[in-house]
Coordinates of C-alpha atoms and ligand atoms in Angstrom, one line a residue:
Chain A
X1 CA 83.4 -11.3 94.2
X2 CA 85.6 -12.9 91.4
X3 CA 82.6 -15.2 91.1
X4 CA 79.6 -13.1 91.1
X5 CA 80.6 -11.2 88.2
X6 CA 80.9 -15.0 86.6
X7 CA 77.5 -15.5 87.5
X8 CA 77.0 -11.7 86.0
X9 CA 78.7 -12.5 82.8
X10 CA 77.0 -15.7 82.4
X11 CA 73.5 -14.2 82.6
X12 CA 74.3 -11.7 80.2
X13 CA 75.7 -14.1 77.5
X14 CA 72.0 -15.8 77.8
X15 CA 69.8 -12.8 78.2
X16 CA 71.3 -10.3 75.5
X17 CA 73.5 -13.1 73.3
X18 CA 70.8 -16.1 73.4
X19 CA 67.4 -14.8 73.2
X20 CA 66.7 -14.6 76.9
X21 CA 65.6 -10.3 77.0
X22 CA 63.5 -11.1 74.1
X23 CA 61.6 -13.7 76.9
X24 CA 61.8 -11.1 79.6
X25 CA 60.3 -8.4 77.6
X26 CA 57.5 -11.4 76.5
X27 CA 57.1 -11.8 80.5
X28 CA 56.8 -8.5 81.1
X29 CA 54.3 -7.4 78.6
X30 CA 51.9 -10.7 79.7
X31 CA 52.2 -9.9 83.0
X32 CA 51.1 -6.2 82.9
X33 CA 48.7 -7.4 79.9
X34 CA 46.7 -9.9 82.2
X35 CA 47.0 -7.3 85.3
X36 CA 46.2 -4.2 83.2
X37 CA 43.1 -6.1 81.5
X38 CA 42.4 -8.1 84.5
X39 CA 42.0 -5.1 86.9
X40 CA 39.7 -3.6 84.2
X41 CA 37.7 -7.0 83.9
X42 CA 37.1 -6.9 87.8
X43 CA 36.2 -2.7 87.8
X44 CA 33.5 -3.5 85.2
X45 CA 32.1 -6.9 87.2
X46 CA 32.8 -4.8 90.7
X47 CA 31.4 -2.0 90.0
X48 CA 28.2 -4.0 88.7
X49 CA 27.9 -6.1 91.5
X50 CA 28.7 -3.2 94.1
X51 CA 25.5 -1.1 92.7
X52 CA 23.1 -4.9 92.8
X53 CA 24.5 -4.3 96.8
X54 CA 23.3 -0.9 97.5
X55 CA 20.3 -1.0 95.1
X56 CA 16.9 -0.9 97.7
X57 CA 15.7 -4.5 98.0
X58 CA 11.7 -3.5 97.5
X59 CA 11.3 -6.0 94.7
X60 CA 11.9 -9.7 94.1
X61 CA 15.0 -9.2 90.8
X62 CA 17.6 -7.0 93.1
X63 CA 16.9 -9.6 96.1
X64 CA 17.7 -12.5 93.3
X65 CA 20.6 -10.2 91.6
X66 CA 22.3 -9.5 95.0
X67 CA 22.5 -13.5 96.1
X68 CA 23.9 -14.7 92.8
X69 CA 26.6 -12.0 93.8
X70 CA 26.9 -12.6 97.3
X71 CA 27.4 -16.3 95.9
X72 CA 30.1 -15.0 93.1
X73 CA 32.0 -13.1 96.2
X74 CA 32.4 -15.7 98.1
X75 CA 33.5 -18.0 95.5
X76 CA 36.2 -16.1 94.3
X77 CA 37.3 -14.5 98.3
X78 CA 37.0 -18.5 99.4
X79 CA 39.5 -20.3 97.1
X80 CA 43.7 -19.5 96.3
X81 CA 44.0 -17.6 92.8
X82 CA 46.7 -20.3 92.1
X83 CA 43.5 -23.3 92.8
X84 CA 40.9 -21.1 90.4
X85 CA 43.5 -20.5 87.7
X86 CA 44.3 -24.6 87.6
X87 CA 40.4 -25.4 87.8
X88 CA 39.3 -22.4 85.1
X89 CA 42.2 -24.2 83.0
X90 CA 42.4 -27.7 83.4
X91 CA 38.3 -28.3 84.5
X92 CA 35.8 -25.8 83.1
X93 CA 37.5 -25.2 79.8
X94 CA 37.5 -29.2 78.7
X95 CA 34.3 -29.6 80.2
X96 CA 32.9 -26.7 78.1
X97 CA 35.1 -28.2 75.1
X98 CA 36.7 -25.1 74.3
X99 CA 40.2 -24.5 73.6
X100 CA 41.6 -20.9 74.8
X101 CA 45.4 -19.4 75.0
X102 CA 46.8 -19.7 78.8
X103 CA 47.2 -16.1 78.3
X104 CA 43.2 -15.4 78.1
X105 CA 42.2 -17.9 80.7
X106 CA 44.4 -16.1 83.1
X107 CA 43.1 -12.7 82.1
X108 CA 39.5 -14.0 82.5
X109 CA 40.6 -15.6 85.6
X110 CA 42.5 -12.3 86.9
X111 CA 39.4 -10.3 85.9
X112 CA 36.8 -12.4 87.4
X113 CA 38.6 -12.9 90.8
X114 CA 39.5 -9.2 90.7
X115 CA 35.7 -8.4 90.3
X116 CA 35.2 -9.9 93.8
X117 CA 37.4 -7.8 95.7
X118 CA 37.1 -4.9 93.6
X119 CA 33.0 -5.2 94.0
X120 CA 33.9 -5.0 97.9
X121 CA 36.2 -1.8 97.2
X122 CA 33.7 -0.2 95.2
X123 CA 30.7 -0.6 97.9
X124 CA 32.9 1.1 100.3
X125 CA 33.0 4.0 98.0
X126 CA 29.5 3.6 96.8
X127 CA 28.3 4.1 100.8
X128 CA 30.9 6.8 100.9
X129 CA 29.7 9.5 99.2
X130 CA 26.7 11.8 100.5
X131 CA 22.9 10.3 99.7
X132 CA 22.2 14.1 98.6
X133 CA 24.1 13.6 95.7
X134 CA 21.2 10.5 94.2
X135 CA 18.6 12.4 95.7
X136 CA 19.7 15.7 94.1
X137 CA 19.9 13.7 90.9
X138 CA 16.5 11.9 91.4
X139 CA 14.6 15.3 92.8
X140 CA 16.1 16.2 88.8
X141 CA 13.8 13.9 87.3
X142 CA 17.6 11.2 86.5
X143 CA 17.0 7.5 86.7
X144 CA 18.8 5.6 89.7
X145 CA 20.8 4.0 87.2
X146 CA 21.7 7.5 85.4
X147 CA 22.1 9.1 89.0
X148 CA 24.9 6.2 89.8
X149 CA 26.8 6.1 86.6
X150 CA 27.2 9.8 86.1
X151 CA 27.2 11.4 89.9
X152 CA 27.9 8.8 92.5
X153 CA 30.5 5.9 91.2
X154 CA 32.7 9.3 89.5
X155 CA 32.7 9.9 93.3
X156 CA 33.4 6.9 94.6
X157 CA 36.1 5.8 92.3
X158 CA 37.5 8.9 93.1
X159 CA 37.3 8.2 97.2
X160 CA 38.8 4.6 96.4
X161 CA 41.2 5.4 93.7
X162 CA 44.6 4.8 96.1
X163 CA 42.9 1.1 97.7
X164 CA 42.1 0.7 93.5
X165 CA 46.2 1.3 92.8
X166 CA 47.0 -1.2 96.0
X167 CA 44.8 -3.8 94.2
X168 CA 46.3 -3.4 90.5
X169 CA 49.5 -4.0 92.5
X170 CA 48.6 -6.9 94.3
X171 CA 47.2 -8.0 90.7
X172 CA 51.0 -7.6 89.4
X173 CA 52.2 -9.7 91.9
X174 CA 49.8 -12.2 92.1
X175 CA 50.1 -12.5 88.1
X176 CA 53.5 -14.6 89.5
X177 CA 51.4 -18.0 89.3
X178 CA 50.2 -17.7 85.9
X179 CA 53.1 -20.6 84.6
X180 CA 50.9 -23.2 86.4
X181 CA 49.0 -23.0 83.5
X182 CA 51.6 -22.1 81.1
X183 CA 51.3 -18.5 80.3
X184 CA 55.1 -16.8 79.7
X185 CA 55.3 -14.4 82.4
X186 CA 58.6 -13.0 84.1
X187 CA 59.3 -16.0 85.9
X188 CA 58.9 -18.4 83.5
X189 CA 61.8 -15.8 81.1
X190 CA 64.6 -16.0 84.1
X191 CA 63.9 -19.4 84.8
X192 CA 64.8 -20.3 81.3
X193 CA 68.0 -17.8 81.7
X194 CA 68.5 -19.9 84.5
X195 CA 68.5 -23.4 83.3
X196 CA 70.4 -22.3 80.4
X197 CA 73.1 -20.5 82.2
X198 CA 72.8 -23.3 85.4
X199 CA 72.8 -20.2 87.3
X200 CA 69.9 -18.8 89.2
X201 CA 71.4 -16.2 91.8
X202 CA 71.5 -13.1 89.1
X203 CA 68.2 -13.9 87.0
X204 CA 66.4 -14.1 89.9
X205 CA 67.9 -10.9 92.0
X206 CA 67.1 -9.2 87.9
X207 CA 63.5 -10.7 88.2
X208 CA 63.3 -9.4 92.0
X209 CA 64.4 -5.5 90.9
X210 CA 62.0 -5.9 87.8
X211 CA 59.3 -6.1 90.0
X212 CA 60.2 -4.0 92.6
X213 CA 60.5 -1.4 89.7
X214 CA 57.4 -1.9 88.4
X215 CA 55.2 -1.6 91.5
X216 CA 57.4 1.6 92.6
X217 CA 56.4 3.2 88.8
X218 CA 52.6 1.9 89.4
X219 CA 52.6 3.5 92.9
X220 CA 53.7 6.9 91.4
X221 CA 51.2 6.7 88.7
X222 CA 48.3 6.3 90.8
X223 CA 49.5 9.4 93.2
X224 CA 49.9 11.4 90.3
X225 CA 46.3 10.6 89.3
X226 CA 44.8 10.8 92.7
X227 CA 46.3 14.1 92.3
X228 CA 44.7 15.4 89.3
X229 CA 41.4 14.1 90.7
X230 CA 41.4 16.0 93.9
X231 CA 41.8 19.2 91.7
X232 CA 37.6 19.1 92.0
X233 CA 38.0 19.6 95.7
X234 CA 40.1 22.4 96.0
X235 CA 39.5 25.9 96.1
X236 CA 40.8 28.1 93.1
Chain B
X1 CA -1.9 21.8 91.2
X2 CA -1.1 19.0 93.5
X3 CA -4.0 17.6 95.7
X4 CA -2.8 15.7 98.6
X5 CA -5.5 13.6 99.9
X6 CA -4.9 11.4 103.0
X7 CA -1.9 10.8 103.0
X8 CA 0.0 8.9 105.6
X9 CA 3.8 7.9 106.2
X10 CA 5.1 5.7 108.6
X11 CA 8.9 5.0 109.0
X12 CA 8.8 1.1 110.5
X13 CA 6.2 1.9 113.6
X14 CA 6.8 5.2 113.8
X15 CA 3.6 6.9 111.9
X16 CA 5.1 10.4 110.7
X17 CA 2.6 11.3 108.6
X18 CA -1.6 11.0 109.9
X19 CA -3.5 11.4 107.4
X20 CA -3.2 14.8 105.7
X21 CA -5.0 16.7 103.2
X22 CA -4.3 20.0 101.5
X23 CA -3.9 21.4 98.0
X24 CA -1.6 23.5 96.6
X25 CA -3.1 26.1 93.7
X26 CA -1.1 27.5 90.7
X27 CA 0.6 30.4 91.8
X28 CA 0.0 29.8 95.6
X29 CA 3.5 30.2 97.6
X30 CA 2.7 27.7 100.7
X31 CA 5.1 27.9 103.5
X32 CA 5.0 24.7 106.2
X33 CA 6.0 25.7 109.5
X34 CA 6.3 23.6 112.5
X35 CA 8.4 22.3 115.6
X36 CA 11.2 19.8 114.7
X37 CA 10.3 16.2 114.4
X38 CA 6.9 17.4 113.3
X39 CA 7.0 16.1 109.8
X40 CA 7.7 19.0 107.5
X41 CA 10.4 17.7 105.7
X42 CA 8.6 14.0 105.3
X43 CA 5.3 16.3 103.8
X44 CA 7.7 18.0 101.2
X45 CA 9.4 15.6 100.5
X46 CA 6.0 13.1 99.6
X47 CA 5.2 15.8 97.3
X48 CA 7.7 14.4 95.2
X49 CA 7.4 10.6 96.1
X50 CA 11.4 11.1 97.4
X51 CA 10.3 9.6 100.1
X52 CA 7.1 7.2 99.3
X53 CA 3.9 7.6 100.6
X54 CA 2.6 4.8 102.9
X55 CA -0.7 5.3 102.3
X56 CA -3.3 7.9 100.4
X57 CA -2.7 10.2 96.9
X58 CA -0.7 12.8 95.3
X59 CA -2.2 14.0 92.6
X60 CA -0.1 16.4 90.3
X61 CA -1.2 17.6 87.2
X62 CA -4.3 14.8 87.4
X63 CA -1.7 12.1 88.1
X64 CA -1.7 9.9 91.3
X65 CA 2.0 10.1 91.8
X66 CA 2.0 8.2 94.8
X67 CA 0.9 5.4 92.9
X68 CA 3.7 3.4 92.4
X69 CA 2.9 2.2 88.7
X70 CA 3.8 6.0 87.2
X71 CA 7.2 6.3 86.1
X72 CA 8.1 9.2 88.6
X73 CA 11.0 10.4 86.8
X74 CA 8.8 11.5 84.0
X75 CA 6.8 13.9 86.8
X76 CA 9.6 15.1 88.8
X77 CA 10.9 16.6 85.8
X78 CA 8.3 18.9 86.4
X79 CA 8.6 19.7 90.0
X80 CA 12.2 21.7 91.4
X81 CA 13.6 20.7 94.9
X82 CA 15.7 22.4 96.7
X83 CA 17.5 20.9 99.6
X84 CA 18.8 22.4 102.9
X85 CA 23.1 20.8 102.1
X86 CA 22.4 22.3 98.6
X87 CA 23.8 18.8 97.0
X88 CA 25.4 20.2 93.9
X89 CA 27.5 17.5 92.3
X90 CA 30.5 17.5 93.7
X91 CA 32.3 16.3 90.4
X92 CA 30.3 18.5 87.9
X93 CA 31.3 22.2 87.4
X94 CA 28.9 25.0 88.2
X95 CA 27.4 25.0 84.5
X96 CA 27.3 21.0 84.0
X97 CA 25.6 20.7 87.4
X98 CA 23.0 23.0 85.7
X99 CA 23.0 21.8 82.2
X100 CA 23.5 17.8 83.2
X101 CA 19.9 17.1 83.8
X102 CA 18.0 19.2 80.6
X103 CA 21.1 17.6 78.6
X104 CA 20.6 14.0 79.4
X105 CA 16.7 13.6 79.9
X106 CA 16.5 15.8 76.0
X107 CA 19.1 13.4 74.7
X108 CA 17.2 10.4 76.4
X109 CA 14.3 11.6 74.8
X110 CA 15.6 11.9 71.2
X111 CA 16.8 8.4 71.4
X112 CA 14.0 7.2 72.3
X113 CA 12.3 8.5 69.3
X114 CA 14.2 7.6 67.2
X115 CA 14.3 3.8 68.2
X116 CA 10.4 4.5 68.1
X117 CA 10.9 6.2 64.6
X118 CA 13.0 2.8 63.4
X119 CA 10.6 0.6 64.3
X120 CA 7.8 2.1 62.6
X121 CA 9.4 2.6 59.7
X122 CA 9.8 -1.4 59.5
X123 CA 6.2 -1.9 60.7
X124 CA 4.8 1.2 57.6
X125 CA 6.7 -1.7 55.3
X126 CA 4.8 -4.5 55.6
X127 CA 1.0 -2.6 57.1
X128 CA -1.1 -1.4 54.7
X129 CA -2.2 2.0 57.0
X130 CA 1.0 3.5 57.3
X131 CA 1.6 5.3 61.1
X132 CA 3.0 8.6 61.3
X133 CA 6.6 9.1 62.5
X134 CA 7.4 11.1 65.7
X135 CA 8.9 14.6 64.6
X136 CA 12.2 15.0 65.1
X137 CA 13.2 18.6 64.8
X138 CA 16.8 19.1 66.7
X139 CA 19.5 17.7 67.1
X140 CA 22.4 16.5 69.9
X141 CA 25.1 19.4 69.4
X142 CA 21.5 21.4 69.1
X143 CA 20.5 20.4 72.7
X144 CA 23.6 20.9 74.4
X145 CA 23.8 24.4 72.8
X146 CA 20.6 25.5 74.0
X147 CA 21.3 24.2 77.1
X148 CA 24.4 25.8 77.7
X149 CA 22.8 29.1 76.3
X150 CA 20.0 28.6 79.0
X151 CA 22.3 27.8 82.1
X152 CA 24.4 30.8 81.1
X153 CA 21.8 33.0 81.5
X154 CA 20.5 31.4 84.7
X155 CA 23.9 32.0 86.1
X156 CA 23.9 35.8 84.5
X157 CA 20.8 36.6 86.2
X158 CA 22.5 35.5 89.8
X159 CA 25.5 37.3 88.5
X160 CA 27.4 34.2 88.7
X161 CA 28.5 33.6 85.1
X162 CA 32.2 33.8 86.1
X163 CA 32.2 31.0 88.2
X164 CA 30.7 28.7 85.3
X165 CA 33.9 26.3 85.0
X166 CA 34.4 26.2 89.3
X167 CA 33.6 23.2 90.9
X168 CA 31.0 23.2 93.2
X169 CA 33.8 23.6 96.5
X170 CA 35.2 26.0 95.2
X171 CA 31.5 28.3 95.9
X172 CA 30.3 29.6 99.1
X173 CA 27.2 28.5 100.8
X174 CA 24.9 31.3 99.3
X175 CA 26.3 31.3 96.3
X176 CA 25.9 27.0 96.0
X177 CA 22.4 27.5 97.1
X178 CA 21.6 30.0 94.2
X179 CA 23.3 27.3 91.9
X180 CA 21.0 25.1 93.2
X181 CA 18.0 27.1 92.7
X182 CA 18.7 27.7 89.5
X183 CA 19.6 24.4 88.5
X184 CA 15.9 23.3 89.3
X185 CA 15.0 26.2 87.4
X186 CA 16.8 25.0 84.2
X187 CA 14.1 22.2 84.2
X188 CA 11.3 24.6 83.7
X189 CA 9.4 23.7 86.7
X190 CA 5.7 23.7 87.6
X191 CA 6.4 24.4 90.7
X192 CA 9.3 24.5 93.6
X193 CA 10.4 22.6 96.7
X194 CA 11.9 23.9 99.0
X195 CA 13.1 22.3 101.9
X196 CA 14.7 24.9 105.2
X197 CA 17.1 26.5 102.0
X198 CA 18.8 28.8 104.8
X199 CA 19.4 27.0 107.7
X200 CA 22.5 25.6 106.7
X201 CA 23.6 29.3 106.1
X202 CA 26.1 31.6 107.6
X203 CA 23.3 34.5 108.7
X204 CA 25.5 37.1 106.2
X205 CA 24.3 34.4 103.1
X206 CA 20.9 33.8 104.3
X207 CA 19.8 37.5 102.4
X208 CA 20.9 36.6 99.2
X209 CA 19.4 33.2 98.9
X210 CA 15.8 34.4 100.3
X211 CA 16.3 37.6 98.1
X212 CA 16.2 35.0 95.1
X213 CA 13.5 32.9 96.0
X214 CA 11.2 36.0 96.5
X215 CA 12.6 36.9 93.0
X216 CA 10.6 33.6 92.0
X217 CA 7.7 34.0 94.1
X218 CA 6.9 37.7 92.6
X219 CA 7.4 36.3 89.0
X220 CA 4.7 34.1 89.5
X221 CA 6.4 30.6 90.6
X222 CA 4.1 28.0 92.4
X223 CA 6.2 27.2 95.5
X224 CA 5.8 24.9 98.6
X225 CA 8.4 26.4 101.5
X226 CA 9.3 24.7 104.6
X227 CA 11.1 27.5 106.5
X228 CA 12.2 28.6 109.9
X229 CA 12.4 32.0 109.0
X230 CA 8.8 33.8 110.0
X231 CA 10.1 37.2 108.9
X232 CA 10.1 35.7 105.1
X233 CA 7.2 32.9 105.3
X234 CA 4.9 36.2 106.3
X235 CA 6.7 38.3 103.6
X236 CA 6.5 36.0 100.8
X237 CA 3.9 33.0 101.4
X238 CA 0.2 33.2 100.3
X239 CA -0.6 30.6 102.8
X240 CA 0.8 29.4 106.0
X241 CA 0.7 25.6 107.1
X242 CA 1.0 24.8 110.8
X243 CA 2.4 21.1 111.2
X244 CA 2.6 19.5 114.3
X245 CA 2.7 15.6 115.4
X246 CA 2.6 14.6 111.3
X247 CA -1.1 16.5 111.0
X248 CA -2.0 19.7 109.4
X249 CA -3.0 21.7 112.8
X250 CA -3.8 25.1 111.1
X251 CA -3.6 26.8 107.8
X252 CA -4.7 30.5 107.0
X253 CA -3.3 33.7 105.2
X254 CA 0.4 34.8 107.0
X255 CA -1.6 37.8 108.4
X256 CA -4.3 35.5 110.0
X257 CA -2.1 32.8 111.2
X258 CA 0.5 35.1 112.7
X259 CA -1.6 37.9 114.4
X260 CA -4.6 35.6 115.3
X261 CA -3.6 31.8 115.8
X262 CA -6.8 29.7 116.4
X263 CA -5.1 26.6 117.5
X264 CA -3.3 26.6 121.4
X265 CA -0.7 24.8 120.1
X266 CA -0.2 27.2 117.0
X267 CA 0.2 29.7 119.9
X268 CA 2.4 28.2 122.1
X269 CA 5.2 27.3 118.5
X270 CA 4.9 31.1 117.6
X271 CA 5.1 32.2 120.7
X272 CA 8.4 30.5 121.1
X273 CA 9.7 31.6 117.6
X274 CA 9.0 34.8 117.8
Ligands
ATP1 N1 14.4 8.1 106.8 C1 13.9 8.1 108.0 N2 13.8 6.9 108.7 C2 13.3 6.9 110.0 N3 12.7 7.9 110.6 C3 12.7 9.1 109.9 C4 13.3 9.2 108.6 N4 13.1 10.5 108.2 C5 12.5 11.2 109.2 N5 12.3 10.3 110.2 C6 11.5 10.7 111.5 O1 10.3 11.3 111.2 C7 10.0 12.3 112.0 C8 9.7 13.6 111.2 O2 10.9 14.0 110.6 P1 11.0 15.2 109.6 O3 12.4 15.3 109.1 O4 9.9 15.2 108.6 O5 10.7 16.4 110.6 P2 10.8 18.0 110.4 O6 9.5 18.6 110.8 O7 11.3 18.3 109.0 O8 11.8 18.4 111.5 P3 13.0 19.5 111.4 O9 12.4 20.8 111.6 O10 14.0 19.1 112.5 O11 13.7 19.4 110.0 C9 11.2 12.5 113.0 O12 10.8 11.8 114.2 C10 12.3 11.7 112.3 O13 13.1 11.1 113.2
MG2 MG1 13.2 19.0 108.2

């Protein structure tokens, strides 16, 4: 016991007498920052490619539409996020000759890959609510488009909101890889506690609760919005 | 007011619709009776190019709407439907189910204008015969207001003003039908679809929906009915249409059609219904 609170004393002296909470609260704030923007990145992009799905395939442009996403889908399902994030970074980005943070390749990277499952989350809910609704709206004299946007996907995000909260959490947790390209998230703050204490046991347990934490607060959030959402469906 | 000449509808194989040709008159309240599978609903529902026709014309107001060129939306504005599951929006209140279609096809419009407005003012720069600019005489907060004043009293007259801020589950099945009628009224409609509006009814609610719909009919409402109820198609309808096997078998005055069939087959359906 003598020794573990050693090990406690000599995280503290790095985290709170050398700099180290200002890296954890750096970590922190990247990591919610690329899942927070990421999710919303991939809720735009899936929702978009969910309606090019469900659209009627009469003419020739949804047919083309709904194979460049099919193709996009498949990319993203088919490969690790750890492999895209190292291709997006290290490939694409000098072939295109640009020069972006780590921070916003990972965002873009989070978003894009996040728009593939999300799209697949979003059809679900898409097929899930009545077809009355779009006809209602159509028999109105609406546009399919207007019909979608204002009556069906409020619906369906509503019907998929808890699978929506599961994937902002996986997208927390996956947001773990982001050093291989250098982005400061939580890991790389204890790991730098670590080195400089040559003590992993406590920064790493810390790191371990941190997340924990974190998905437990998410998880309440998104019951306490699923909440306020039903209030539509019940009698008053 | 809407001619329907030849028209046909197949689903894959199955031809629903065989060629059919009737026309509906202002003023005229049509009901469409009929066994089940017979293609009532597919009819109705090709009055409004919901479902598209396969083959032949529905012309409303001179327009072939069938065509598939026409920009429908622009007609069905015109034309109120209501359906048997009611389909309120299940995410809009009462009053924003009523007020969400005048609100956003106005607003569509007076954007529209004005990008029209813009561009002409850049062409009357540089042409020598300057074009007149669309009139633009409200404005957004203008629309909503009057559209909000409009769905009130809708909902006043089926003394449900009380219930404006419910959500549609919230309603009973009679009283979400009204909302639905009245929401197609809110359009200003030419004329209303109807499509079996009681059967999905508890019996005690069927009286208050049919009491409203014959509200319309005597104030002057054009209005194509497909029904179950005989009792209210003789009450109410000008003109009775027999469908069987996707053709129009017979069609005569409710007195006619009901006391003197001229079709066996006319015969043997009322005979079983009533
Ligand atoms: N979307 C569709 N796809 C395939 N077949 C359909 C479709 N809609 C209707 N049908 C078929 O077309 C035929 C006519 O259907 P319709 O709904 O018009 O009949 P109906 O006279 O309204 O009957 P009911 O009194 O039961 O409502 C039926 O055989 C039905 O199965
Ligand atoms: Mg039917």
């Amino acid at each position: 016991m003598g020794s573990f609170g050693k090990k406690i004393e000599k995280f503290w002296d790095i985290f709170y007498y050398h700099d180290g909470y200002t890296k954890v609260v750096t970590g922190l704030y990247n990591t919610v920052y690329i899942a927070v923007v990421g999710l919303a990145i991939g809720i735009i992009i899936g929702t978009l490619i969910a309606i090019v799905e469900v659209i009627p395939k009469y003419k020739r442009l949804p047919r083309i539409l709904n194979g460049f996403c099919r193709f996009y889908v498949g990319l993203f399902r088919g490969s690790p996020i750890v492999v895209q994030l190292l291709v997006a970074y290290y490939v694409i980005l000098p072939l295109l000759g640009l020069n972006l943070p780590a921070i916003n390749v990972c965002v873009l990277v989070f978003g894009f890959n996040s728009g593939a499952y999300v799209s697949e989350i979003m059809r679900g809910g898409i097929l899930s609510v009545d077809v009355g609704q779009m006809e209602a709206g159509r028999a109105l004299g609406l546009s399919y488009a207007t019909t979608m946007m204002k009556i069906v996907v409020p619906q369906a995000v509503k019907n998929i909101l808890p699978t929506l909260g599961n994937e902002f959490i996986a997208l927390i947790k996956e947001t773990s890889v982001v050093s291989f390209v250098g982005a400061a998230d939580l890991y790389v703050a204890f790991s730098y506690i670590g080195s400089n204490s040559y003590e992993f046991m406590v920064p790493y347990l810390v790191m371990a609760l941190i997340y924990i934490v974190l998905v437990m607060i998410i998880a309440f959030f998104v019951k306490m919005m699923e909440r306020s959402l039903r209030k539509s469906d019940r009698r008053n | 007011m809407i001619d329907v000449i030849n028209l046909k509808k197949n689903f894959g194989d199955l031809e629903v619709l065989k060629g059919i040709t009737t026309s509906i008159k202002p003023g005229e309240k049509v009901a469409i009776i009929g066994p089940s599978g017979s293609g009532k609903s597919t009819f109705l529902r090709c009055l409004n190019c919901m479902e598209d026709p396969t083959s032949g014309q529905v012309i409303f107001q001179g327009v072939d709407i069938a065509d598939m060129r026409v920009n429908i939306n622009i007609h069905r504005r015109h034309m109120g439907m209501v359906f048997q599951q009611f389909n309120l929006f299940n995410n809009k209140t009462v009053i924003d189910n009523i007020m969400l279609a005048p609100v956003t096809i106005a607003l569509h419009d007076l954007r529209t204008k004005k990008i029209k407005n813009f561009f002409i003012r850049i062409r009357n720069l540089f042409a020598k015969n300057k074009k007149e600019l669309f009139e633009i005489n409200t404005t957004k907060a203008q629309i909503k207001a009057e559209a909000k004043e409009n769905a009130m009293r809708l909902l006043k007259r089926i003394g449900l003003e009380d219930k404006a801020n419910n959500y549609p589950s919230t309603l009973s099945g009679g009283q979400k039908q009204r909302v639905a009628i009245i929401r197609a009224l809110a359009m200003n409609p030419k004329v209303m679809l109807f499509d079996e509006p009681t059967s999905a009814l508890d019996p005690e609610m069927v009286g208050e929906v049919l009491d409203l719909i014959k509200q319309l009919a005597d104030e002057g409402m054009t209005m194509v009915i497909v029904t179950h109820e005989m009792g209210f198609a003789r009450e109410v309808a000008t003109r009775v249409i027999f469908m069987d096997e996707g053709r129009i078998v017979e069609e005569n005055t409710p007195e006619e059609l009901f006391t003197n069939p001229q079709n066996i087959r006319t015969r043997e359906f009322l005979s079983k219904v009533l």
